[in-house]
CSV table of C-alpha atoms and ligand atoms in Angstrom, one decimal:
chain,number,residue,atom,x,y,z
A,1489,UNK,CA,144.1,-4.5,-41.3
A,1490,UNK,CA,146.9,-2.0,-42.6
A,1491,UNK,CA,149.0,-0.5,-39.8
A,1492,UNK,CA,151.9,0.3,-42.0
A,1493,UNK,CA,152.1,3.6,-40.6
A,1494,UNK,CA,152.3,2.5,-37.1
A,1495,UNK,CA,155.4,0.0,-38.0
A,1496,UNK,CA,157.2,2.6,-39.7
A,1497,UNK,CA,156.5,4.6,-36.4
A,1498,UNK,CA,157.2,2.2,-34.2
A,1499,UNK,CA,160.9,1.5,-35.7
A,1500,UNK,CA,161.5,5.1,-36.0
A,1501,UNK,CA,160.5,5.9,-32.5
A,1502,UNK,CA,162.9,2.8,-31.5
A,1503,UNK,CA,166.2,4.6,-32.8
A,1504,UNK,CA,165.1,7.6,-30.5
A,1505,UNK,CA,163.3,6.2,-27.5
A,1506,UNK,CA,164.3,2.6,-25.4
A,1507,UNK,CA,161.6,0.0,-26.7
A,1508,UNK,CA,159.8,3.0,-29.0
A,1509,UNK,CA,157.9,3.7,-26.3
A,1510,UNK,CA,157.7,6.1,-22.8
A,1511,UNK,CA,155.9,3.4,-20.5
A,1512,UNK,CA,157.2,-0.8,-20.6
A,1513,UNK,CA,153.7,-1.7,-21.1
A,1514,UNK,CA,152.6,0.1,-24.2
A,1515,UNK,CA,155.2,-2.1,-26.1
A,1516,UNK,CA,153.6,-4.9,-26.8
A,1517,UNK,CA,156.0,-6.9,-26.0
A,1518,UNK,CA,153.8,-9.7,-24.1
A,1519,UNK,CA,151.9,-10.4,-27.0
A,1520,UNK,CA,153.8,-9.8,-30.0
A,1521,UNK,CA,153.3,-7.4,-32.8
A,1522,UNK,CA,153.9,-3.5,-33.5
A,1523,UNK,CA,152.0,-1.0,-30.9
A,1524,UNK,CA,149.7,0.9,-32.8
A,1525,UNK,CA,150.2,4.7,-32.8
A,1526,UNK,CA,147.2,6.8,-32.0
A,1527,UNK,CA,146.1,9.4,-34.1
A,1528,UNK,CA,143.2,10.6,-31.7
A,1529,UNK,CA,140.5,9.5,-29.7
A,1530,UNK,CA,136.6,10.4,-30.5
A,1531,UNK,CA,134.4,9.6,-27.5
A,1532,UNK,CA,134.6,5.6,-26.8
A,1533,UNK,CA,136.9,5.1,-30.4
A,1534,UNK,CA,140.7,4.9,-30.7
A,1535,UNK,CA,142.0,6.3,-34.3
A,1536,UNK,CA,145.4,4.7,-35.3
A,1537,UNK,CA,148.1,6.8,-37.7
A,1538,UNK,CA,146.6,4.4,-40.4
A,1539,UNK,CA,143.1,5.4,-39.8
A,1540,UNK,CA,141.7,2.5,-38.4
A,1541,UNK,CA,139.3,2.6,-35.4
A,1542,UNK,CA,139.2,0.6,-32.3
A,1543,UNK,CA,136.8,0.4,-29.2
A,1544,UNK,CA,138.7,1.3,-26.9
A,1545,UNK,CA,138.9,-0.8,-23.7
A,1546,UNK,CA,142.4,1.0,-22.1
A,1547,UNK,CA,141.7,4.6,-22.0
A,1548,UNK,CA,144.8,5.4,-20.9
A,1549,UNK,CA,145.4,3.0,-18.6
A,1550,UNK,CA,142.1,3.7,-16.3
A,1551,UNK,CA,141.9,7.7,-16.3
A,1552,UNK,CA,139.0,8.3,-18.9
A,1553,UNK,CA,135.9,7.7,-17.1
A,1554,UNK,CA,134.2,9.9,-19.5
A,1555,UNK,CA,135.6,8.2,-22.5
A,1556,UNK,CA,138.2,10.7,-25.0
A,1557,UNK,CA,137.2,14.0,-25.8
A,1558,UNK,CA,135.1,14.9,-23.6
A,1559,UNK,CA,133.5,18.1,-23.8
A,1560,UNK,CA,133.1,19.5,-20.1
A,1561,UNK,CA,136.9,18.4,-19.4
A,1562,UNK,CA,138.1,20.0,-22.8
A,1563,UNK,CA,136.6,23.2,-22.2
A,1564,UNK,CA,137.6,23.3,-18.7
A,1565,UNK,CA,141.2,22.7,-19.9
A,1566,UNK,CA,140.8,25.1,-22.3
A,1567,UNK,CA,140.1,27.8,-20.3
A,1568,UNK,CA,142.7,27.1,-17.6
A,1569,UNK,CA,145.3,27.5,-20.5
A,1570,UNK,CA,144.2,30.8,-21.7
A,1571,UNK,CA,145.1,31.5,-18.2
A,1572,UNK,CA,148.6,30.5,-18.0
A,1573,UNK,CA,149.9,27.1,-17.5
A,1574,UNK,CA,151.8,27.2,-13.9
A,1575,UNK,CA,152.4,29.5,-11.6
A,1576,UNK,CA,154.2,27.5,-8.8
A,1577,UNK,CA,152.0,30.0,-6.7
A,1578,UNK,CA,148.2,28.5,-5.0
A,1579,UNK,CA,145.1,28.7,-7.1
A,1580,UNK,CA,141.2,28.5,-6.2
A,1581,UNK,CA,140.9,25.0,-8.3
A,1582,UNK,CA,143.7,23.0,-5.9
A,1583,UNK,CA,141.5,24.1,-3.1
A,1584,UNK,CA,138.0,23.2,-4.8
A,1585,UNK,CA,139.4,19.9,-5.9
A,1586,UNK,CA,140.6,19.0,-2.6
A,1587,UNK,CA,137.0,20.1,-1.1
A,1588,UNK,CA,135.0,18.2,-3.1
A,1589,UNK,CA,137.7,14.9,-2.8
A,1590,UNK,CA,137.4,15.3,0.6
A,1591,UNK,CA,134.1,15.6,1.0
A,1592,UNK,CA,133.7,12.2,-1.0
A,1593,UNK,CA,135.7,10.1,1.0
A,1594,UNK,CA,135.0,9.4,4.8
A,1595,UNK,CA,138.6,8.9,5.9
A,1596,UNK,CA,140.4,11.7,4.9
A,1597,UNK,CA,140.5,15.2,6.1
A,1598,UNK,CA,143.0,16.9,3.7
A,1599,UNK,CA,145.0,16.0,0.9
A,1600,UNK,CA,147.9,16.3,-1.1
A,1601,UNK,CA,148.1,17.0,-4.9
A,1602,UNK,CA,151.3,15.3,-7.2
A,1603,UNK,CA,152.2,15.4,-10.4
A,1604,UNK,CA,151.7,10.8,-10.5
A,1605,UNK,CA,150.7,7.6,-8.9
A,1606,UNK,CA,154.3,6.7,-8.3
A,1607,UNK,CA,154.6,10.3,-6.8
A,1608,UNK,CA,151.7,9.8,-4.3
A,1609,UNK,CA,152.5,6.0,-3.1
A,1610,UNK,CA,156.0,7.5,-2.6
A,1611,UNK,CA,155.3,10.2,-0.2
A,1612,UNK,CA,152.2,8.2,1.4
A,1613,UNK,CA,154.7,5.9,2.4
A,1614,UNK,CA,157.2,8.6,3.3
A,1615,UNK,CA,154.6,10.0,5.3
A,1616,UNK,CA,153.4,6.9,7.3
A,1617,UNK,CA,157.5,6.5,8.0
A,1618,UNK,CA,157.6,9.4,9.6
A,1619,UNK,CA,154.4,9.8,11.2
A,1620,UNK,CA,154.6,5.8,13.2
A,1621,UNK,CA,159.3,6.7,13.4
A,1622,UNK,CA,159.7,3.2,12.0
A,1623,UNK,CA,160.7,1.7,8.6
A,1624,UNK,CA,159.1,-1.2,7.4
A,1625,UNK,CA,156.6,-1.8,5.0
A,1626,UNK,CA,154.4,-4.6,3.8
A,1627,UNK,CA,153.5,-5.0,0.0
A,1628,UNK,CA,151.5,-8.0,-1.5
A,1629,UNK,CA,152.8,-9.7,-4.2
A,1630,UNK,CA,151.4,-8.8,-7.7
A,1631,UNK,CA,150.6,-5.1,-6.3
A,1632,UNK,CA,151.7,-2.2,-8.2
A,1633,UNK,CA,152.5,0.8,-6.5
A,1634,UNK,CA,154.8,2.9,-9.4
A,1635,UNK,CA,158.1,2.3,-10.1
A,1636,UNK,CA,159.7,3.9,-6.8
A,1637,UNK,CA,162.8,2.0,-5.3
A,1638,UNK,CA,161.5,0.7,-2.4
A,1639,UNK,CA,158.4,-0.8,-4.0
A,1640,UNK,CA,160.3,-2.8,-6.9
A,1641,UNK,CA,160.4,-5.8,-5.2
A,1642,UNK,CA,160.0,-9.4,-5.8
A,1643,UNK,CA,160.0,-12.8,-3.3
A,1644,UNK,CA,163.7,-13.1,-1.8
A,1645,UNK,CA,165.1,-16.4,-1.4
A,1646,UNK,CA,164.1,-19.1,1.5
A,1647,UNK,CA,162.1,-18.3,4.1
A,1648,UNK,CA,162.8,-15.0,4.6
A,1649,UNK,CA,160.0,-12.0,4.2
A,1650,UNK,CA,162.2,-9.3,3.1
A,1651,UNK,CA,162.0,-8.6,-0.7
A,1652,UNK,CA,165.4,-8.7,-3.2
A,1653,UNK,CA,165.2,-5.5,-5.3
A,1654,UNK,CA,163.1,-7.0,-9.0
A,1655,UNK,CA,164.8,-4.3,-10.7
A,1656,UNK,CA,168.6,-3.2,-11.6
A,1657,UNK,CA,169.9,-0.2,-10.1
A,1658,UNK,CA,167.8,-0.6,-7.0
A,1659,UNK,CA,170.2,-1.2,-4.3
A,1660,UNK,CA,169.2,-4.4,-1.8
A,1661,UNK,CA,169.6,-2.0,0.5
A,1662,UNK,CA,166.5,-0.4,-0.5
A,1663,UNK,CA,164.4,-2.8,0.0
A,1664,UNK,CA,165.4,-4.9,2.6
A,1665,UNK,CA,162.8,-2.6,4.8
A,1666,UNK,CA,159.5,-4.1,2.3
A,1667,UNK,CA,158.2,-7.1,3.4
A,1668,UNK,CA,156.3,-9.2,0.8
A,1669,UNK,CA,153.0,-10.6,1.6
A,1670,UNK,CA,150.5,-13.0,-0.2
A,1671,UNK,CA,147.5,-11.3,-1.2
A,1672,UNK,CA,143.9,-12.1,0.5
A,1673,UNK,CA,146.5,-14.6,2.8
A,1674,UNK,CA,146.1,-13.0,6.0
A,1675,UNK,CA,148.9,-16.2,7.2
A,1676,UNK,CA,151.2,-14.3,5.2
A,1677,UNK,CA,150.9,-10.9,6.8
A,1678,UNK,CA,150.8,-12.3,10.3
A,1679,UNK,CA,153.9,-14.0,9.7
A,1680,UNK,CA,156.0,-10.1,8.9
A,1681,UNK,CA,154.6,-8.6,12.1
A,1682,UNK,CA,156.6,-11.9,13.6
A,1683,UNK,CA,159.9,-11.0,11.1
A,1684,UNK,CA,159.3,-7.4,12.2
A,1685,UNK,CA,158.6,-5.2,15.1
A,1686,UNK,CA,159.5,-2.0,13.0
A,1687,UNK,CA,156.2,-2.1,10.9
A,1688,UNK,CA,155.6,1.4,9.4
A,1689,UNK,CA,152.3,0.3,6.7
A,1690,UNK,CA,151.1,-1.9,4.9
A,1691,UNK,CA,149.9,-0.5,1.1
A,1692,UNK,CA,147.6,-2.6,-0.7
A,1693,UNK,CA,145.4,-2.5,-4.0
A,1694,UNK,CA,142.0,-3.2,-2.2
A,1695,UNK,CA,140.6,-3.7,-5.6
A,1696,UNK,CA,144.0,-5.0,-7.2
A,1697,UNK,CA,144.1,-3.9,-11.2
A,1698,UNK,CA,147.6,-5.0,-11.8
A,1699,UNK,CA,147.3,-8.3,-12.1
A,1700,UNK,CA,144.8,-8.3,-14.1
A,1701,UNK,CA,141.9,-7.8,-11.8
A,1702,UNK,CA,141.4,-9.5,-8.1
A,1703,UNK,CA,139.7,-7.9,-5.6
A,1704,UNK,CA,140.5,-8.2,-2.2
A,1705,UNK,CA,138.6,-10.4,0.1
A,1706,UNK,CA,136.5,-7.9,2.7
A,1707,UNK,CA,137.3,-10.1,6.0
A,1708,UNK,CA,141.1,-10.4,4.2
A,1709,UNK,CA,140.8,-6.5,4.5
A,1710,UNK,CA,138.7,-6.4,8.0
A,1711,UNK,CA,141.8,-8.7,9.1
A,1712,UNK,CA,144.5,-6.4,7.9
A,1713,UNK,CA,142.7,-3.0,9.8
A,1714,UNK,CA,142.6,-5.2,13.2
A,1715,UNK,CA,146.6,-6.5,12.7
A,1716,UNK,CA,147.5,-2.4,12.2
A,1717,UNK,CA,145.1,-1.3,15.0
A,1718,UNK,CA,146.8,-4.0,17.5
A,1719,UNK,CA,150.4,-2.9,16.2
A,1720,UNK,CA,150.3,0.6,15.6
A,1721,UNK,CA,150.9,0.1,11.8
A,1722,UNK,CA,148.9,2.6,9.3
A,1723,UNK,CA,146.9,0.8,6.5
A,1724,UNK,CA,147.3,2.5,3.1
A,1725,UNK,CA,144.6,2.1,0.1
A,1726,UNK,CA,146.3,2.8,-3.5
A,1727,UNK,CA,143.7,3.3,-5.2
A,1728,UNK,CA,145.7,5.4,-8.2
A,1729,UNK,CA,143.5,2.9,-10.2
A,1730,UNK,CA,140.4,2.0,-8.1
A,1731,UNK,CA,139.8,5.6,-6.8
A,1732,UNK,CA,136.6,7.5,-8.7
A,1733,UNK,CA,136.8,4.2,-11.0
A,1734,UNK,CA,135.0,1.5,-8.9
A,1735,UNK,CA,132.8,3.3,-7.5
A,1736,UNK,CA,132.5,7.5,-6.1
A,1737,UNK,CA,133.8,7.1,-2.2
A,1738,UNK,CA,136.2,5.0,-2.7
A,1739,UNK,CA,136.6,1.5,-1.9
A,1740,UNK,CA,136.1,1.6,1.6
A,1741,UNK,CA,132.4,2.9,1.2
A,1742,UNK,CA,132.3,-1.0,-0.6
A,1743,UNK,CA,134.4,-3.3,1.3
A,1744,UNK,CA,133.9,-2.2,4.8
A,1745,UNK,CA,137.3,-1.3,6.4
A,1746,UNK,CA,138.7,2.1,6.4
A,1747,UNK,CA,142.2,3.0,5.7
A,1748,UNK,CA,145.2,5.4,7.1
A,1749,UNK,CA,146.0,6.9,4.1
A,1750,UNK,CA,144.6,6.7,0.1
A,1751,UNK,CA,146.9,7.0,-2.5
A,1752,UNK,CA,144.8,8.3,-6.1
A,1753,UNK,CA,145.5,9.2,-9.5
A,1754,UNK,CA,144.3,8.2,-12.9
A,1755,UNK,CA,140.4,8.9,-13.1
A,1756,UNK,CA,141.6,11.7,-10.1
A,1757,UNK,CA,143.3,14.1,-13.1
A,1758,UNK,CA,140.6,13.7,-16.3
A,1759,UNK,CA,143.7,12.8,-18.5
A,1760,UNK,CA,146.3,15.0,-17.2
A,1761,UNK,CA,148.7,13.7,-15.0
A,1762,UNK,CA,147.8,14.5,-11.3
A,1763,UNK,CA,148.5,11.9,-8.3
A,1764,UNK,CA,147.1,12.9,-4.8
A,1765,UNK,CA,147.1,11.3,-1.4
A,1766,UNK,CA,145.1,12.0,1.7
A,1767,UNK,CA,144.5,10.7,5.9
A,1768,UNK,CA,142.9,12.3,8.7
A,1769,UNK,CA,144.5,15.7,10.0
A,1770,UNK,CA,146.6,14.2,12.8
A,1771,UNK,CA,148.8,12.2,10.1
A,1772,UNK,CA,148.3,15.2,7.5
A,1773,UNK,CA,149.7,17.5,9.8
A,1774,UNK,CA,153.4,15.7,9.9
A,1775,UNK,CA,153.7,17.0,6.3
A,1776,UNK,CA,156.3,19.7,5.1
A,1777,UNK,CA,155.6,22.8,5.9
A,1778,UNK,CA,153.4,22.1,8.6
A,1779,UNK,CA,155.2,18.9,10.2
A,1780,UNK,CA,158.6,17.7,9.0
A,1781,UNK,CA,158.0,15.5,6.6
A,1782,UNK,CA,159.6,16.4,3.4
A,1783,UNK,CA,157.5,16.3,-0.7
A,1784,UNK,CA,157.1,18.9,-2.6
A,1785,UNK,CA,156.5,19.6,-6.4
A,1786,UNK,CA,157.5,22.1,-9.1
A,1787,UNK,CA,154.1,21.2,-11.3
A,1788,UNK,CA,152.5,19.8,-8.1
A,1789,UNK,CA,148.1,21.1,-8.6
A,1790,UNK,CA,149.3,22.7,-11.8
A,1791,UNK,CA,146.3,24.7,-12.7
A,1792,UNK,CA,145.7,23.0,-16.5
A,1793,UNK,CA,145.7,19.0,-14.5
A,1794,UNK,CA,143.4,20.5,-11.5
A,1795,UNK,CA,141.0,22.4,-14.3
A,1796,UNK,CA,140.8,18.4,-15.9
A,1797,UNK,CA,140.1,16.8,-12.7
A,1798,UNK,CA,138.1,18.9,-11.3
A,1799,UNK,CA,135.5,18.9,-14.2
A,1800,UNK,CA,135.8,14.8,-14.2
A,1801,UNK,CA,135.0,14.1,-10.6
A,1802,UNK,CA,132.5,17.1,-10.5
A,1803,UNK,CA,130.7,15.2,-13.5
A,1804,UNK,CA,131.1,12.0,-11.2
A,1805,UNK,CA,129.7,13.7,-8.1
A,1806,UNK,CA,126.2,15.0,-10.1
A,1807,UNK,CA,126.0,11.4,-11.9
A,1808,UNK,CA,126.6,8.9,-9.5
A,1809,UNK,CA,124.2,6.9,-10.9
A,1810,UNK,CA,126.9,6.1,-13.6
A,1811,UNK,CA,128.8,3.5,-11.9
A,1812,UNK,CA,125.9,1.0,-11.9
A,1813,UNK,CA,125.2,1.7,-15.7
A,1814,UNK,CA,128.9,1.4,-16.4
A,1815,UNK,CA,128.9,-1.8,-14.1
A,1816,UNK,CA,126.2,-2.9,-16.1
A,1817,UNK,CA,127.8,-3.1,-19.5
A,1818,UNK,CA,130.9,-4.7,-18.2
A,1819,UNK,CA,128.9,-7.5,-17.1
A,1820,UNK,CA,127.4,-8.1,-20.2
A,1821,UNK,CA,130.9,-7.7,-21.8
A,1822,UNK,CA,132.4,-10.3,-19.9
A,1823,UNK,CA,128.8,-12.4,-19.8
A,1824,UNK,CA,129.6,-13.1,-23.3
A,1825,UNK,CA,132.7,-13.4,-23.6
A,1826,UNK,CA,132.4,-16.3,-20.7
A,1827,UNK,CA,130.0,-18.0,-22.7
A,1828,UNK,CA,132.1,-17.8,-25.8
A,1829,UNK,CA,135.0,-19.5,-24.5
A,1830,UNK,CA,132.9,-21.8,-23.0
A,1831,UNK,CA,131.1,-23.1,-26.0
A,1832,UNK,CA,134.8,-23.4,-27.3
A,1833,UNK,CA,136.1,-25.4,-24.4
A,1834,UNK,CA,137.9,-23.7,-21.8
A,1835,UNK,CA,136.9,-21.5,-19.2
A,1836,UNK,CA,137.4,-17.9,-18.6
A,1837,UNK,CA,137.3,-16.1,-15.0
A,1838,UNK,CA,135.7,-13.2,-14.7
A,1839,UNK,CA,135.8,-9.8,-12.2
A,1840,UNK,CA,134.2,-6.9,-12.4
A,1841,UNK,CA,133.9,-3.7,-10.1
A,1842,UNK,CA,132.0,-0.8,-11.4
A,1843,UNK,CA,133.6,0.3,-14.6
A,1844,UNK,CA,136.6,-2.0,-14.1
A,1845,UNK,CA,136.6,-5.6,-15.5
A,1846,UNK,CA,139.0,-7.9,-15.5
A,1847,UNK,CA,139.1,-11.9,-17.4
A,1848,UNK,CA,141.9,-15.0,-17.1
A,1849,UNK,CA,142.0,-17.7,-19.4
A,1850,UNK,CA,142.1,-19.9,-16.1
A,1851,UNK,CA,140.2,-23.1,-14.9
A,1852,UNK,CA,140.5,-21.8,-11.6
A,1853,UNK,CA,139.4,-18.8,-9.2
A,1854,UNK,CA,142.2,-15.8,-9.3
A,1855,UNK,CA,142.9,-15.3,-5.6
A,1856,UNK,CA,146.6,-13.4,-5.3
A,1857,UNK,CA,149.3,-13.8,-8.4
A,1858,UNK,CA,150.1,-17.1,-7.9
A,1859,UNK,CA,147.0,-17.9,-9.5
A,1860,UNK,CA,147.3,-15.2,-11.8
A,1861,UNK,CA,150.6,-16.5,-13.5
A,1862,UNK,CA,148.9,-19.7,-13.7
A,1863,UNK,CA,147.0,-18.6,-16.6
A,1864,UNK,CA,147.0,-19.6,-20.1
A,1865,UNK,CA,149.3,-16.7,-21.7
A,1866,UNK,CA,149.4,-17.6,-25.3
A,1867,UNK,CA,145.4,-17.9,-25.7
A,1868,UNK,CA,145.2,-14.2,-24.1
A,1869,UNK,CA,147.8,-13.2,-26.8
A,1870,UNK,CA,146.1,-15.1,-29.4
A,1871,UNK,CA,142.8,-13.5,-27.8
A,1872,UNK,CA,144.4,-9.9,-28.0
A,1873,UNK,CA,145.7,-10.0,-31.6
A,1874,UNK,CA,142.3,-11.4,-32.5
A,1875,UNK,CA,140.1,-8.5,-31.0
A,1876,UNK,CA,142.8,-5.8,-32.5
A,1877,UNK,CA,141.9,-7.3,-36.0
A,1878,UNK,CA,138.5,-6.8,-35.0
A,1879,UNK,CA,139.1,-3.6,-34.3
A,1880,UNK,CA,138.3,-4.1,-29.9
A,1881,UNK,CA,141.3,-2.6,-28.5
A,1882,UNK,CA,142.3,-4.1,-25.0
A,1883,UNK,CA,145.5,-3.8,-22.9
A,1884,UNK,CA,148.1,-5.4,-24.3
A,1885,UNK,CA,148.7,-8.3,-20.8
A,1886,UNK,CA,146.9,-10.2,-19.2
A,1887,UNK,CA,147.8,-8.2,-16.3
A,1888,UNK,CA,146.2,-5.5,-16.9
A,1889,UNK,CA,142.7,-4.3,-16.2
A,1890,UNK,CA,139.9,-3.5,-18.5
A,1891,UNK,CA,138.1,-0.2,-18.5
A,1892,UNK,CA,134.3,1.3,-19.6
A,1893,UNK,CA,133.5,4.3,-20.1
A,1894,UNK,CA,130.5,6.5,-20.4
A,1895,UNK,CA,131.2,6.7,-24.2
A,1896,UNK,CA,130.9,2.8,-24.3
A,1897,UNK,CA,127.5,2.3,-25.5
A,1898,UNK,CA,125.8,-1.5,-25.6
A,1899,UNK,CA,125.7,-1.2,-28.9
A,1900,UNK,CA,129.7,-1.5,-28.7
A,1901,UNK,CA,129.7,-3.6,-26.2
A,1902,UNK,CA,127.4,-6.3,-28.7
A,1903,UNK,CA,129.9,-5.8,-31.2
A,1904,UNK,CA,132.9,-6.8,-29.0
A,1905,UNK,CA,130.8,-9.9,-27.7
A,1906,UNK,CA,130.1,-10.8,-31.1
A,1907,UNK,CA,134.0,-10.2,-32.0
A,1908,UNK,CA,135.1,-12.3,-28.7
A,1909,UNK,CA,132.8,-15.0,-30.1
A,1910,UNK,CA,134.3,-14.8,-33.8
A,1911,UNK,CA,138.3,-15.3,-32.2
A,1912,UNK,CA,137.4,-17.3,-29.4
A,1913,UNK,CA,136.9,-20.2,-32.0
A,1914,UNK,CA,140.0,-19.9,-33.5
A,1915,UNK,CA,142.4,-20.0,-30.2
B,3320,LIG,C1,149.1,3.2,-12.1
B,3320,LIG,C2,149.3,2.9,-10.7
B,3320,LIG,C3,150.3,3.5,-10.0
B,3320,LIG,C4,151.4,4.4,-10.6
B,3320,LIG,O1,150.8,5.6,-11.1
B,3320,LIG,P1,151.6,6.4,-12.2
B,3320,LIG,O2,150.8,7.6,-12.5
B,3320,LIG,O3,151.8,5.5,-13.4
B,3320,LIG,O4,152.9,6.7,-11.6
B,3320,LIG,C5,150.4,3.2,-8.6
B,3320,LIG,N1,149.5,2.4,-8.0
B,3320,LIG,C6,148.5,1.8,-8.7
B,3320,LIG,C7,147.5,0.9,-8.0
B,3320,LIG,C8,148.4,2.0,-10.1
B,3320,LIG,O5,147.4,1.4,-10.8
């Protein structure tokens, strides 16, 4: 495969741009080798600069439900252009986005449009500060909730809960309010509301994606909802990658427990960038400029990013049906590819949650990210650069998630099986 282009791309970009790239994660760096730059998409297919074709298994990270190019989403975009680009002034869409998101998911009453995921986890938590007066927060280990300050944290030392900042240039003092929890280890929660008596949330991933994928337990979660009930903590869903992707009302209309607060983005915006977070009216109502907690947002429900949205999740809405069809394919994705590394000696672990899939090269169940970093790293970036030759395009660590999308038909999803079986016996 020639990707000359990209390379000479890629060094160019690196003179200009830290790492070549605007986002860590598109750099390749876990598993070696030059990023390939992207000409365009067509449907289910990634073009590179060089003119090679990919299925494409990232779609931007989760937000492409409908695959690239869609029509309904393009025209919809178009038209909002033709209109103007921003107004910093209220539109019709913000409100009929909100209405039909609202009307989707059970436990929210309003909402709260943003410009990203990092943006929305930021003032959810902001908001669940001000709304309980205290200042802690929980976080699970191997959760990603954006790149704000207070949720860059990694294990401190000893015994001690509080999480050392994992980043430089975040102060310690930012974080020592975040608590760090194991994920579906309800031991591990229990022991912060001992540390702490100043417990604000705790935000979780209740279908994690970013470690690879590991959904939560449902009594692990039906255990969380009781600890905030009996402390008079808020429990906050980020589901900036689960929402509209795992299934249409979110996850609590699949695991049972009902949060606080919901954190979305991704699938939420159709491709543009749009972040949103919603809760019932009594903890909507403490937000700026009806209650005192501060957000705002030059770009905030920009009329172009509600026009995308708003054609994606009205698509969703009509065509429910879809998740099951999508959930279908990923299970014959992963199907084979389980049986291919089988036949060729080691195991693979498998998740999937409507068009969401996730796979470790790992003898053992993936609980939390313990288990996760336990898995074989050089196979998946053997695996990767394999199924890039073959033209199968899939995110770039083996903490990331994999997505379908409507444009994925079984007759790619063969393909890729047969692909998975061709570089499974070479790693
Ligand atoms: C992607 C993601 C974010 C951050 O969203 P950005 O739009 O990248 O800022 C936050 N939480 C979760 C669960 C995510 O997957």
């Amino acid at each position: 495969m020639n990707i000359s282009s990209s390379k000479a791309a890629f060094s160019e970009a690196q003179e200009l741009i830290p790492g070549g790239v605007n986002s860590p994660v598109r750099a390749f760096s876990s598993v070696g080798g030059t990023p390939i730059f992207v000409e365009k998409g067509e449907g289910g297919y990634l073009v590179d600069i060089d003119g090679n074709r990919y299925i494409d298994y990232v779609q931007s990270w989760g937000p492409l439900i409908f695959g690239h190019t869609d029509e309904a989403i393009e025209n919809a975009v178009i038209a909002a252009v033709k209109k103007g680009l921003s107004f910093g002034a209220p539109t019709l869409a913000e409100t009929e986005l909100a209405k039909l998101v609202v009307g989707l998911i059970d436990s929210i009453d309003k909402i709260r449009f943003v410009s990203s995921g990092t943006e929305a986890v930021m003032s959810a938590i902001r908001l669940a500060r001000g709304y309980t007066g205290r200042d802690d927060i929980i976080k699970f280990e191997g959760n990603y909730h954006g790149h704000s300050d207070s949720l860059l944290v990694q294990a401190g030392s000893g015994m001690i809960t509080f999480g050392a900042p994992s980043s430089p240039g975040v102060p310690a003092d930012f974080t020592k309010h975040t608590l760090l929890a194991k994920y579906n280890d309800i031991e591990s929660v229990k022991k912060c509301f001992k540390d702490s008596d100043d417990i604000a949330c705790i935000i979780i991933e209740p279908i994690a994606g970013n470690m690879g994928l590991v959904p939560a337990d449902k009594d692990f979660l039906a255990e969380l909802r009781k600890l905030c009930d009996e402390n008079g903590t808020l429990l906050i869903f980020d589901e900036v990658m689960s929402g509209f992707r795992a299934t249409l009302r979110g996850a609590e209309s699949i695991v049972g427990t009902k949060p606080d607060i919901i954190t979305m983005g991704k699938v939420i915006g159709g491709g543009m960038p749009v972040g949103a977070f919603g809760a019932r009216q009594e903890i909507m109502a403490q937000l700026s400029p009806e209650g005192p907690v501060y957000q705002a947002g030059t770009l905030s429900g920009n009329p172009v990013a509600m026009a995308a949205g708003l054609a994606a999740i009205t698509k969703l809405k009509d065509k429910s049906i879809l998740y099951g069809i999508l959930e279908k394919r990923a299970l014959r994705l992963l199907e084979g590819m389980k049986k291919a590394a089988e036949k060729n000696g080691f195991s693979l672990q498998t998740n999937v949650r409507g068009s969401m899939f996730g796979f470790f090269f790992n003898d053992k169940p993936v609980k939390n990210f313990e288990h996760a970093c336990n898995s074989d790293a050089e196979r998946f970036a053997a695996f990767h650069r394999g199924m890039l030759e073959e033209g199968c395009y899939f995110a770039c660590s083996l903490y990331e998630t994999g997505f379908i999308s409507t444009a994925t038909t079984d007759e790619m999803i063969e393909k890729t099986v047969t692909a998975a079986e061709k570089v499974m016996a070479n790693i």
